[in-house]
Amino acid sequence: MDHTLVLVKPDGVQRGLVGPVITRLEQRGLRLVAMKLMMISRELASQHYGVHEGKPFYDGLLDYITSGPVVVMVWEAAGAVAVVRKAMGATRPAEAEPGTIRGDYALEVGRNIVHGSDSQETAAFEIGLFFSDGELVEWGRSVDRWVFE
Ligand code: IDP
Ligand code: MG
């Protein structure tokens, strides 16, 4: 099944939104396969956000993502990347639909609570940045047959 990387960014951790983010993804039915609380180094941040290097918000983005602990997770489901992107809502929270994480908890693009990989290729790259293979847990839930076809 497909994997995607999810970060609860420093603002989400500071605001006590780790639980609500996890709850939404758990209740949706996705399966959690890895999770940790950590500080992101400047080096790791520049790798994770390398695609944005040179953009006007890049330095501020690195300041933001390294400003406090994050919770980094890998979630599993068929089509996990798109499912999580939709659950997160638009990058700019003012444009995010109510019912999405950003649409319910955030207002500004530089304080938008969560990150989710934007393609399967990006997911594989990002998961490799944050986790070693041995940290991904293969497991089943008794409820899986009621969630996955
Ligand atoms: P995404 O997080 O929805 O994938 P990206 O375009 O990949 O959005 O941007 C990465 C992150 O950079 C955003 O989540 C947001 O925190 C930040 N960002 C994007 N555009 C801006 C901007 O115009 N100003 C400030 N921060 C931005
Ligand atoms: Mg992105």
CSV table of C-alpha atoms and ligand atoms in Angstrom, one decimal:
chain,number,residue,atom,x,y,z
A,1,MET,CA,0.0,0.0,0.0
A,2,ASP,CA,1.0,3.6,-0.5
A,3,HIS,CA,2.9,5.6,2.1
A,4,THR,CA,3.0,9.4,2.7
A,5,LEU,CA,5.0,11.6,5.1
A,6,VAL,CA,3.1,13.8,7.4
A,7,LEU,CA,4.6,16.5,9.7
A,8,VAL,CA,2.9,18.3,12.5
A,9,LYS,CA,4.9,21.5,12.2
A,10,PRO,CA,6.2,23.5,15.2
A,11,ASP,CA,3.1,25.7,15.4
A,12,GLY,CA,0.9,22.6,15.4
A,13,VAL,CA,2.9,21.0,18.2
A,14,GLN,CA,3.0,24.3,20.2
A,15,ARG,CA,-0.8,24.7,19.9
A,16,GLY,CA,-1.6,21.1,21.0
A,17,LEU,CA,-2.8,20.0,17.7
A,18,VAL,CA,-0.8,16.7,17.4
A,19,GLY,CA,-3.8,14.8,18.8
A,20,PRO,CA,-6.4,16.3,16.5
A,21,VAL,CA,-4.2,15.7,13.4
A,22,ILE,CA,-3.6,12.1,14.4
A,23,THR,CA,-7.2,11.5,15.3
A,24,ARG,CA,-8.4,12.7,11.9
A,25,LEU,CA,-6.1,10.4,10.0
A,26,GLU,CA,-6.7,7.5,12.4
A,27,GLN,CA,-10.5,7.9,12.2
A,28,ARG,CA,-10.3,8.2,8.4
A,29,GLY,CA,-8.8,4.7,8.4
A,30,LEU,CA,-5.2,5.3,7.4
A,31,ARG,CA,-2.7,3.1,9.2
A,32,LEU,CA,0.2,4.7,11.1
A,33,VAL,CA,3.5,3.0,10.3
A,34,ALA,CA,6.1,5.3,11.9
A,35,MET,CA,6.2,8.3,14.2
A,36,LYS,CA,8.6,10.4,16.2
A,37,LEU,CA,9.0,13.8,17.9
A,38,MET,CA,12.2,15.6,16.9
A,39,MET,CA,13.9,18.9,16.1
A,40,ILE,CA,14.6,19.4,12.4
A,41,SER,CA,18.2,20.6,11.8
A,42,ARG,CA,18.8,23.4,9.3
A,43,GLU,CA,20.6,20.8,7.1
A,44,LEU,CA,17.6,18.4,7.1
A,45,ALA,CA,15.2,21.3,6.5
A,46,SER,CA,17.1,22.4,3.5
A,47,GLN,CA,17.0,18.9,2.1
A,48,HIS,CA,13.3,18.5,2.8
A,49,TYR,CA,12.4,21.9,1.3
A,50,GLY,CA,15.1,21.9,-1.4
A,51,VAL,CA,12.5,22.4,-4.1
A,52,HIS,CA,11.7,25.8,-2.7
A,53,GLU,CA,15.3,27.1,-2.5
A,54,GLY,CA,15.6,30.6,-4.1
A,55,LYS,CA,11.9,31.4,-3.4
A,56,PRO,CA,11.3,34.6,-1.4
A,57,PHE,CA,9.8,32.6,1.5
A,58,TYR,CA,12.6,30.0,1.7
A,59,ASP,CA,14.7,31.4,4.6
A,60,GLY,CA,11.5,32.1,6.6
A,61,LEU,CA,10.3,28.6,5.9
A,62,LEU,CA,13.5,27.1,7.2
A,63,ASP,CA,13.3,29.4,10.3
A,64,TYR,CA,9.7,28.2,10.8
A,65,ILE,CA,10.3,24.5,10.4
A,66,THR,CA,13.4,24.5,12.7
A,67,SER,CA,11.8,26.7,15.4
A,68,GLY,CA,10.6,23.9,17.7
A,69,PRO,CA,9.8,20.2,17.8
A,70,VAL,CA,7.8,18.6,15.0
A,71,VAL,CA,6.0,15.3,15.0
A,72,VAL,CA,6.9,13.3,11.9
A,73,MET,CA,4.8,10.3,10.8
A,74,VAL,CA,4.4,7.9,7.9
A,75,TRP,CA,0.8,6.9,7.1
A,76,GLU,CA,-0.4,4.1,4.9
A,77,ALA,CA,-3.5,3.6,2.7
A,78,ALA,CA,-4.3,3.2,-1.0
A,79,GLY,CA,-3.7,6.6,-2.5
A,80,ALA,CA,-2.4,7.9,0.8
A,81,VAL,CA,-0.7,10.9,-0.7
A,82,ALA,CA,-3.8,12.4,-2.3
A,83,VAL,CA,-6.1,11.4,0.7
A,84,VAL,CA,-3.8,13.3,3.1
A,85,ARG,CA,-3.4,16.3,0.8
A,86,LYS,CA,-7.1,16.6,0.6
A,87,ALA,CA,-7.5,16.2,4.4
A,88,MET,CA,-4.9,18.9,5.0
A,89,GLY,CA,-6.6,21.5,2.7
A,90,ALA,CA,-5.1,24.2,0.6
A,91,THR,CA,-1.5,25.5,1.3
A,92,ARG,CA,-3.0,28.9,2.1
A,93,PRO,CA,-5.3,28.3,5.1
A,94,ALA,CA,-7.5,31.3,4.1
A,95,GLU,CA,-8.3,29.3,1.0
A,96,ALA,CA,-8.7,25.9,2.7
A,97,GLU,CA,-12.2,24.4,3.0
A,98,PRO,CA,-13.8,24.1,6.4
A,99,GLY,CA,-13.5,20.5,7.5
A,100,THR,CA,-9.8,20.3,6.4
A,101,ILE,CA,-7.0,20.5,9.0
A,102,ARG,CA,-5.8,23.9,7.7
A,103,GLY,CA,-9.3,25.1,7.1
A,104,ASP,CA,-10.2,24.3,10.7
A,105,TYR,CA,-7.0,25.2,12.6
A,106,ALA,CA,-5.0,27.8,10.6
A,107,LEU,CA,-5.1,31.2,9.1
A,108,GLU,CA,-1.7,32.0,7.5
A,109,VAL,CA,0.5,30.2,5.0
A,110,GLY,CA,3.6,30.5,7.2
A,111,ARG,CA,1.7,28.9,10.1
A,112,ASN,CA,-0.2,26.1,8.3
A,113,ILE,CA,0.1,23.3,10.9
A,114,VAL,CA,0.9,20.4,8.7
A,115,HIS,CA,3.0,19.0,5.8
A,116,GLY,CA,2.0,16.2,3.5
A,117,SER,CA,4.0,14.8,0.6
A,118,ASP,CA,2.8,15.9,-2.8
A,119,SER,CA,3.5,12.8,-4.9
A,120,GLN,CA,4.5,9.2,-4.4
A,121,GLU,CA,8.1,10.0,-5.6
A,122,THR,CA,8.3,12.9,-3.1
A,123,ALA,CA,6.9,10.7,-0.4
A,124,ALA,CA,9.6,8.1,-0.9
A,125,PHE,CA,12.3,10.8,-0.9
A,126,GLU,CA,10.9,12.5,2.3
A,127,ILE,CA,10.4,9.2,4.2
A,128,GLY,CA,14.0,8.3,3.4
A,129,LEU,CA,15.1,11.7,4.9
A,130,PHE,CA,13.3,11.1,8.2
A,131,PHE,CA,13.3,7.4,8.7
A,132,SER,CA,15.5,4.3,8.2
A,133,ASP,CA,13.8,1.3,6.7
A,134,GLY,CA,13.8,-0.5,10.1
A,135,GLU,CA,11.7,2.3,11.6
A,136,LEU,CA,8.7,1.5,9.4
A,137,VAL,CA,6.5,-1.0,11.2
A,138,GLU,CA,4.6,-3.5,9.2
A,139,TRP,CA,1.5,-4.5,11.1
A,140,GLY,CA,-2.1,-5.3,10.7
A,141,ARG,CA,-5.2,-4.2,12.6
A,142,SER,CA,-8.1,-6.5,13.3
A,143,VAL,CA,-10.3,-3.7,11.8
A,144,ASP,CA,-8.4,-3.6,8.6
A,145,ARG,CA,-10.9,-5.8,6.7
A,146,TRP,CA,-13.6,-3.2,7.5
A,147,VAL,CA,-11.5,-0.3,6.2
A,148,PHE,CA,-9.5,-1.7,3.3
A,149,GLU,CA,-11.3,-3.6,0.4
B,1,IDP,P1,2.4,22.5,0.8
B,1,IDP,O1,2.9,22.5,2.2
B,1,IDP,O2,0.9,22.6,0.7
B,1,IDP,O3,2.9,21.4,0.0
B,1,IDP,P2,4.3,24.2,-0.7
B,1,IDP,O4,4.0,25.0,-1.9
B,1,IDP,O5,5.1,22.9,-0.9
B,1,IDP,O6,2.9,23.9,0.1
B,1,IDP,O7,5.1,25.1,0.3
B,1,IDP,C1,5.8,24.5,1.5
B,1,IDP,C2,5.5,25.3,2.7
B,1,IDP,O8,6.1,26.6,2.5
B,1,IDP,C3,4.0,25.7,2.9
B,1,IDP,O9,3.3,24.7,3.6
B,1,IDP,C4,4.1,26.9,3.7
B,1,IDP,O10,4.4,26.6,5.1
B,1,IDP,C5,5.3,27.6,3.1
B,1,IDP,N1,5.0,28.6,2.1
B,1,IDP,C6,4.5,28.3,0.8
B,1,IDP,N2,4.3,29.4,0.1
B,1,IDP,C7,4.5,30.5,1.0
B,1,IDP,C8,4.4,31.9,0.9
B,1,IDP,O11,4.0,32.5,-0.1
B,1,IDP,N3,4.8,32.6,2.0
B,1,IDP,C9,5.2,32.0,3.2
B,1,IDP,N4,5.3,30.7,3.3
B,1,IDP,C10,5.0,29.9,2.2
B,2,MG,MG,4.8,20.9,-0.7
